[in-house]
Amino acid sequence: MVRWRSGTVTAVRRRWAGAVELDVDLPDGDRMRALAYPALVGDPEPGDRVLLNAGALLMGLGTGGYALVVALPDRLPADPPQAADTRAAGHLVKARYTPLQPILLGVDEEASPHHERLAAAESVDGMPVVTADLHSALPAILAGVHADAPDARVAYLLTDGGALPAWFSRTLAGLAGHLAGTVSVGQAFGGDLEASTLHSGLLAARHVLGADVAIVAQGPGNLGTGTRWGFSGVAVGEAVNAVATLGGRPVGSLRVSDADPRPRHRGVSHHSLTAYGRVALAPAELVVPDGLDPALAAEVAAALAPLAARHRIVTVPTDGLDAALRASPVGLSTMGRGLDGDHVYFLAAAAAGRHAARLLG
């Protein structure tokens, strides 16, 4: 449950789109690193008293290792300028029935200027959609797309298995100008567009953002329990089904590693094998980077062999992808490992992006 703390802001540190990092002193003399979302709670300043949810920080969680500002009780932000007593400014409630539920304008609801277009939309018109189970794959996939199709418009769909606010992601902040836009779907929020489901989000990516390619992945901070089914990224299999339902071309970015110390994630992660092998009922094109170490390549091929009955296994050349990854506008990191620390993981994601670009013809 919630572990509450109250303290005083002593310093405002880094800022990025939608978030601000703070130092907060507690009455007992301790200091906490905290994160606030100004759109939800207002913009903290030194001297402000803040109420914190400190559970993730006290547990030592990696991605979520902040105390989160719940309120500035002595300096509440003003009401939003839009009327809140009608649906004219939107009625899409995200993080529903939690104390900080935002009420937003959904891209396809009646008050949206895009409602008529999306009400008539039934297909994404063969758009390639890359599905990945970790947020860290996003910039690598994007690098792979733009390595071969530098002018391709790429949209990102933020699903709700990890961080709900898009503002938490410094990666997204750094990719501003490199993406056609972000659509936050399900309970996630804070994107350029808001959608209630992945299906409506995919349609919005195609018909509102004008995307040539889309990438679907959860936000940072996935949940895993060390079991086959207890991992938030298993939903990537359902993403394959959604893409196929809407007439898209699902491209599976496989989680491949020769650096992860956990045996279940070496070669092809068991999470990828479960998502694509057990959850995805529609066929996808699963991408394997060419030129892997022979022993790793054999391990990957053996792991994917049972999936070939449903999916198409595609080997993609990797020439030029290392340079594209090193030119990424944001740093690459997965589970604390950078590009050189887990090169195969990022190469596999970039290869999936390259394959999606080549499907554009």
mmCIF file of N, CA and C in Angstrom, residues 113-175:
data_model
loop_
_atom_site.group_PDB
_atom_site.id
_atom_site.type_symbol
_atom_site.label_atom_id
_atom_site.label_comp_id
_atom_site.label_asym_id
_atom_site.label_seq_id
_atom_site.Cartn_x
_atom_site.Cartn_y
_atom_site.Cartn_z
ATOM 1 N N PRO A 113 -12.033 16.853 -32.648
ATOM 2 C CA PRO A 113 -12.139 17.224 -34.070
ATOM 3 C C PRO A 113 -11.877 16.043 -35.000
ATOM 4 N N HIS A 114 -11.360 14.953 -34.451
ATOM 5 C CA HIS A 114 -11.054 13.775 -35.265
ATOM 6 C C HIS A 114 -12.137 12.708 -35.172
ATOM 7 N N HIS A 115 -13.212 12.999 -34.461
ATOM 8 C CA HIS A 115 -14.233 11.977 -34.203
ATOM 9 C C HIS A 115 -14.815 11.398 -35.485
ATOM 10 N N GLU A 116 -15.201 12.247 -36.410
ATOM 11 C CA GLU A 116 -15.867 11.776 -37.622
ATOM 12 C C GLU A 116 -14.940 10.872 -38.438
ATOM 13 N N ARG A 117 -13.673 11.279 -38.523
ATOM 14 C CA ARG A 117 -12.723 10.493 -39.294
ATOM 15 C C ARG A 117 -12.510 9.118 -38.660
ATOM 16 N N LEU A 118 -12.378 9.097 -37.343
ATOM 17 C CA LEU A 118 -12.108 7.831 -36.673
ATOM 18 C C LEU A 118 -13.357 6.971 -36.564
ATOM 19 N N ALA A 119 -14.513 7.588 -36.526
ATOM 20 C CA ALA A 119 -15.748 6.801 -36.496
ATOM 21 C C ALA A 119 -15.897 5.980 -37.774
ATOM 22 N N ALA A 120 -15.352 6.494 -38.859
ATOM 23 C CA ALA A 120 -15.453 5.790 -40.139
ATOM 24 C C ALA A 120 -14.270 4.864 -40.411
ATOM 25 N N ALA A 121 -13.218 4.957 -39.609
ATOM 26 C CA ALA A 121 -11.999 4.192 -39.877
ATOM 27 C C ALA A 121 -12.169 2.746 -39.432
ATOM 28 N N GLU A 122 -11.760 1.828 -40.296
ATOM 29 C CA GLU A 122 -11.846 0.401 -39.979
ATOM 30 C C GLU A 122 -10.509 -0.306 -40.129
ATOM 31 N N SER A 123 -9.516 0.379 -40.692
ATOM 32 C CA SER A 123 -8.263 -0.290 -41.032
ATOM 33 C C SER A 123 -7.102 0.684 -40.906
ATOM 34 N N VAL A 124 -5.919 0.135 -40.660
ATOM 35 C CA VAL A 124 -4.700 0.938 -40.695
ATOM 36 C C VAL A 124 -3.973 0.771 -42.031
ATOM 37 N N ASP A 125 -4.658 0.168 -42.990
ATOM 38 C CA ASP A 125 -4.211 0.164 -44.384
ATOM 39 C C ASP A 125 -2.845 -0.496 -44.585
ATOM 40 N N GLY A 126 -2.632 -1.615 -43.911
ATOM 41 C CA GLY A 126 -1.387 -2.343 -44.107
ATOM 42 C C GLY A 126 -0.174 -1.731 -43.435
ATOM 43 N N MET A 127 -0.372 -0.778 -42.544
ATOM 44 C CA MET A 127 0.756 -0.120 -41.880
ATOM 45 C C MET A 127 1.593 -1.136 -41.092
ATOM 46 N N PRO A 128 2.903 -1.140 -41.265
ATOM 47 C CA PRO A 128 3.748 -1.982 -40.421
ATOM 48 C C PRO A 128 3.736 -1.461 -38.981
ATOM 49 N N VAL A 129 3.557 -2.357 -38.028
ATOM 50 C CA VAL A 129 3.535 -1.997 -36.608
ATOM 51 C C VAL A 129 4.505 -2.916 -35.883
ATOM 52 N N VAL A 130 5.532 -2.320 -35.274
ATOM 53 C CA VAL A 130 6.525 -3.084 -34.536
ATOM 54 C C VAL A 130 6.069 -3.187 -33.086
ATOM 55 N N THR A 131 6.028 -4.405 -32.571
ATOM 56 C CA THR A 131 5.616 -4.637 -31.193
ATOM 57 C C THR A 131 6.831 -5.056 -30.378
ATOM 58 N N ALA A 132 6.958 -4.484 -29.185
ATOM 59 C CA ALA A 132 8.097 -4.791 -28.320
ATOM 60 C C ALA A 132 7.606 -4.861 -26.884
ATOM 61 N N ASP A 133 8.286 -5.673 -26.064
ATOM 62 C CA ASP A 133 7.794 -5.845 -24.698
ATOM 63 C C ASP A 133 8.445 -4.901 -23.694
ATOM 64 N N LEU A 134 9.503 -4.186 -24.083
ATOM 65 C CA LEU A 134 10.161 -3.254 -23.175
ATOM 66 C C LEU A 134 10.246 -1.866 -23.808
ATOM 67 N N HIS A 135 10.075 -0.842 -22.971
ATOM 68 C CA HIS A 135 10.166 0.539 -23.430
ATOM 69 C C HIS A 135 11.557 0.850 -23.974
ATOM 70 N N SER A 136 12.575 0.178 -23.454
ATOM 71 C CA SER A 136 13.949 0.454 -23.879
ATOM 72 C C SER A 136 14.188 0.121 -25.341
ATOM 73 N N ALA A 137 13.297 -0.670 -25.952
ATOM 74 C CA ALA A 137 13.458 -0.995 -27.369
ATOM 75 C C ALA A 137 13.055 0.165 -28.276
ATOM 76 N N LEU A 138 12.264 1.106 -27.751
ATOM 77 C CA LEU A 138 11.697 2.165 -28.595
ATOM 78 C C LEU A 138 12.756 2.927 -29.400
ATOM 79 N N PRO A 139 13.778 3.521 -28.778
ATOM 80 C CA PRO A 139 14.719 4.303 -29.593
ATOM 81 C C PRO A 139 15.519 3.441 -30.555
ATOM 82 N N ALA A 140 15.766 2.177 -30.201
ATOM 83 C CA ALA A 140 16.510 1.295 -31.105
ATOM 84 C C ALA A 140 15.672 0.940 -32.323
ATOM 85 N N ILE A 141 14.390 0.650 -32.113
ATOM 86 C CA ILE A 141 13.500 0.378 -33.251
ATOM 87 C C ILE A 141 13.426 1.602 -34.157
ATOM 88 N N LEU A 142 13.264 2.768 -33.551
ATOM 89 C CA LEU A 142 13.191 4.006 -34.325
ATOM 90 C C LEU A 142 14.469 4.214 -35.133
ATOM 91 N N ALA A 143 15.613 3.928 -34.526
ATOM 92 C CA ALA A 143 16.880 4.066 -35.253
ATOM 93 C C ALA A 143 16.920 3.129 -36.453
ATOM 94 N N GLY A 144 16.383 1.915 -36.281
ATOM 95 C CA GLY A 144 16.359 0.966 -37.399
ATOM 96 C C GLY A 144 15.445 1.404 -38.517
ATOM 97 N N VAL A 145 14.281 1.970 -38.175
ATOM 98 C CA VAL A 145 13.372 2.484 -39.206
ATOM 99 C C VAL A 145 14.064 3.588 -40.000
ATOM 100 N N HIS A 146 14.614 4.563 -39.278
ATOM 101 C CA HIS A 146 15.166 5.739 -39.947
ATOM 102 C C HIS A 146 16.503 5.467 -40.616
ATOM 103 N N ALA A 147 17.139 4.336 -40.309
ATOM 104 C CA ALA A 147 18.369 3.980 -41.022
ATOM 105 C C ALA A 147 18.090 3.749 -42.495
ATOM 106 N N ASP A 148 16.923 3.186 -42.812
ATOM 107 C CA ASP A 148 16.580 2.890 -44.209
ATOM 108 C C ASP A 148 15.517 3.825 -44.772
ATOM 109 N N ALA A 149 14.718 4.416 -43.897
ATOM 110 C CA ALA A 149 13.634 5.301 -44.343
ATOM 111 C C ALA A 149 13.652 6.560 -43.483
ATOM 112 N N PRO A 150 14.632 7.441 -43.717
ATOM 113 C CA PRO A 150 14.815 8.592 -42.830
ATOM 114 C C PRO A 150 13.625 9.541 -42.772
ATOM 115 N N ASP A 151 12.782 9.530 -43.789
ATOM 116 C CA ASP A 151 11.641 10.438 -43.807
ATOM 117 C C ASP A 151 10.345 9.771 -43.339
ATOM 118 N N ALA A 152 10.422 8.526 -42.935
ATOM 119 C CA ALA A 152 9.207 7.827 -42.502
ATOM 120 C C ALA A 152 8.650 8.468 -41.236
ATOM 121 N N ARG A 153 7.333 8.626 -41.209
ATOM 122 C CA ARG A 153 6.652 9.142 -40.026
ATOM 123 C C ARG A 153 6.359 7.960 -39.105
ATOM 124 N N VAL A 154 6.901 8.030 -37.899
ATOM 125 C CA VAL A 154 6.787 6.928 -36.944
ATOM 126 C C VAL A 154 6.025 7.411 -35.721
ATOM 127 N N ALA A 155 4.962 6.703 -35.382
ATOM 128 C CA ALA A 155 4.180 7.016 -34.178
ATOM 129 C C ALA A 155 4.462 5.969 -33.119
ATOM 130 N N TYR A 156 4.394 6.397 -31.867
ATOM 131 C CA TYR A 156 4.594 5.495 -30.740
ATOM 132 C C TYR A 156 3.292 5.355 -29.962
ATOM 133 N N LEU A 157 2.915 4.126 -29.684
ATOM 134 C CA LEU A 157 1.744 3.861 -28.858
ATOM 135 C C LEU A 157 2.207 3.370 -27.493
ATOM 136 N N LEU A 158 1.947 4.177 -26.481
ATOM 137 C CA LEU A 158 2.333 3.889 -25.106
ATOM 138 C C LEU A 158 1.226 3.087 -24.443
ATOM 139 N N THR A 159 1.486 1.814 -24.174
ATOM 140 C CA THR A 159 0.500 0.982 -23.499
ATOM 141 C C THR A 159 0.712 1.071 -21.988
ATOM 142 N N ASP A 160 -0.221 0.497 -21.242
ATOM 143 C CA ASP A 160 -0.256 0.783 -19.809
ATOM 144 C C ASP A 160 0.305 -0.311 -18.918
ATOM 145 N N GLY A 161 1.230 -1.126 -19.439
ATOM 146 C CA GLY A 161 1.834 -2.149 -18.602
ATOM 147 C C GLY A 161 2.917 -1.622 -17.680
ATOM 148 N N GLY A 162 3.500 -0.476 -18.025
ATOM 149 C CA GLY A 162 4.555 0.136 -17.220
ATOM 150 C C GLY A 162 4.086 1.486 -16.701
ATOM 151 N N ALA A 163 4.930 2.503 -16.865
ATOM 152 C CA ALA A 163 4.565 3.847 -16.413
ATOM 153 C C ALA A 163 3.299 4.303 -17.131
ATOM 154 N N LEU A 164 2.338 4.813 -16.359
ATOM 155 C CA LEU A 164 1.133 5.352 -16.985
ATOM 156 C C LEU A 164 1.372 6.733 -17.583
ATOM 157 N N PRO A 165 2.017 7.675 -16.886
ATOM 158 C CA PRO A 165 2.221 8.992 -17.506
ATOM 159 C C PRO A 165 3.346 8.936 -18.540
ATOM 160 N N ALA A 166 3.058 9.383 -19.739
ATOM 161 C CA ALA A 166 4.114 9.489 -20.752
ATOM 162 C C ALA A 166 5.220 10.413 -20.269
ATOM 163 N N TRP A 167 4.875 11.333 -19.368
ATOM 164 C CA TRP A 167 5.840 12.322 -18.887
ATOM 165 C C TRP A 167 6.989 11.684 -18.110
ATOM 166 N N PHE A 168 6.811 10.473 -17.600
ATOM 167 C CA PHE A 168 7.883 9.839 -16.837
ATOM 168 C C PHE A 168 9.094 9.538 -17.712
ATOM 169 N N SER A 169 8.871 9.331 -18.989
ATOM 170 C CA SER A 169 9.921 8.833 -19.882
ATOM 171 C C SER A 169 10.822 9.946 -20.392
ATOM 172 N N ARG A 170 12.075 9.936 -19.943
ATOM 173 C CA ARG A 170 13.040 10.873 -20.503
ATOM 174 C C ARG A 170 13.374 10.501 -21.946
ATOM 175 N N THR A 171 13.224 9.220 -22.280
ATOM 176 C CA THR A 171 13.420 8.798 -23.668
ATOM 177 C C THR A 171 12.444 9.518 -24.589
ATOM 178 N N LEU A 172 11.168 9.536 -24.216
ATOM 179 C CA LEU A 172 10.178 10.226 -25.050
ATOM 180 C C LEU A 172 10.494 11.707 -25.161
ATOM 181 N N ALA A 173 10.905 12.313 -24.059
ATOM 182 C CA ALA A 173 11.251 13.730 -24.112
ATOM 183 C C ALA A 173 12.381 13.965 -25.097
ATOM 184 N N GLY A 174 13.366 13.072 -25.113
ATOM 185 C CA GLY A 174 14.502 13.225 -26.015
ATOM 186 C C GLY A 174 14.193 12.914 -27.462
ATOM 187 N N LEU A 175 13.104 12.176 -27.700
ATOM 188 C CA LEU A 175 12.723 11.827 -29.067
ATOM 189 C C LEU A 175 11.762 12.840 -29.691
#
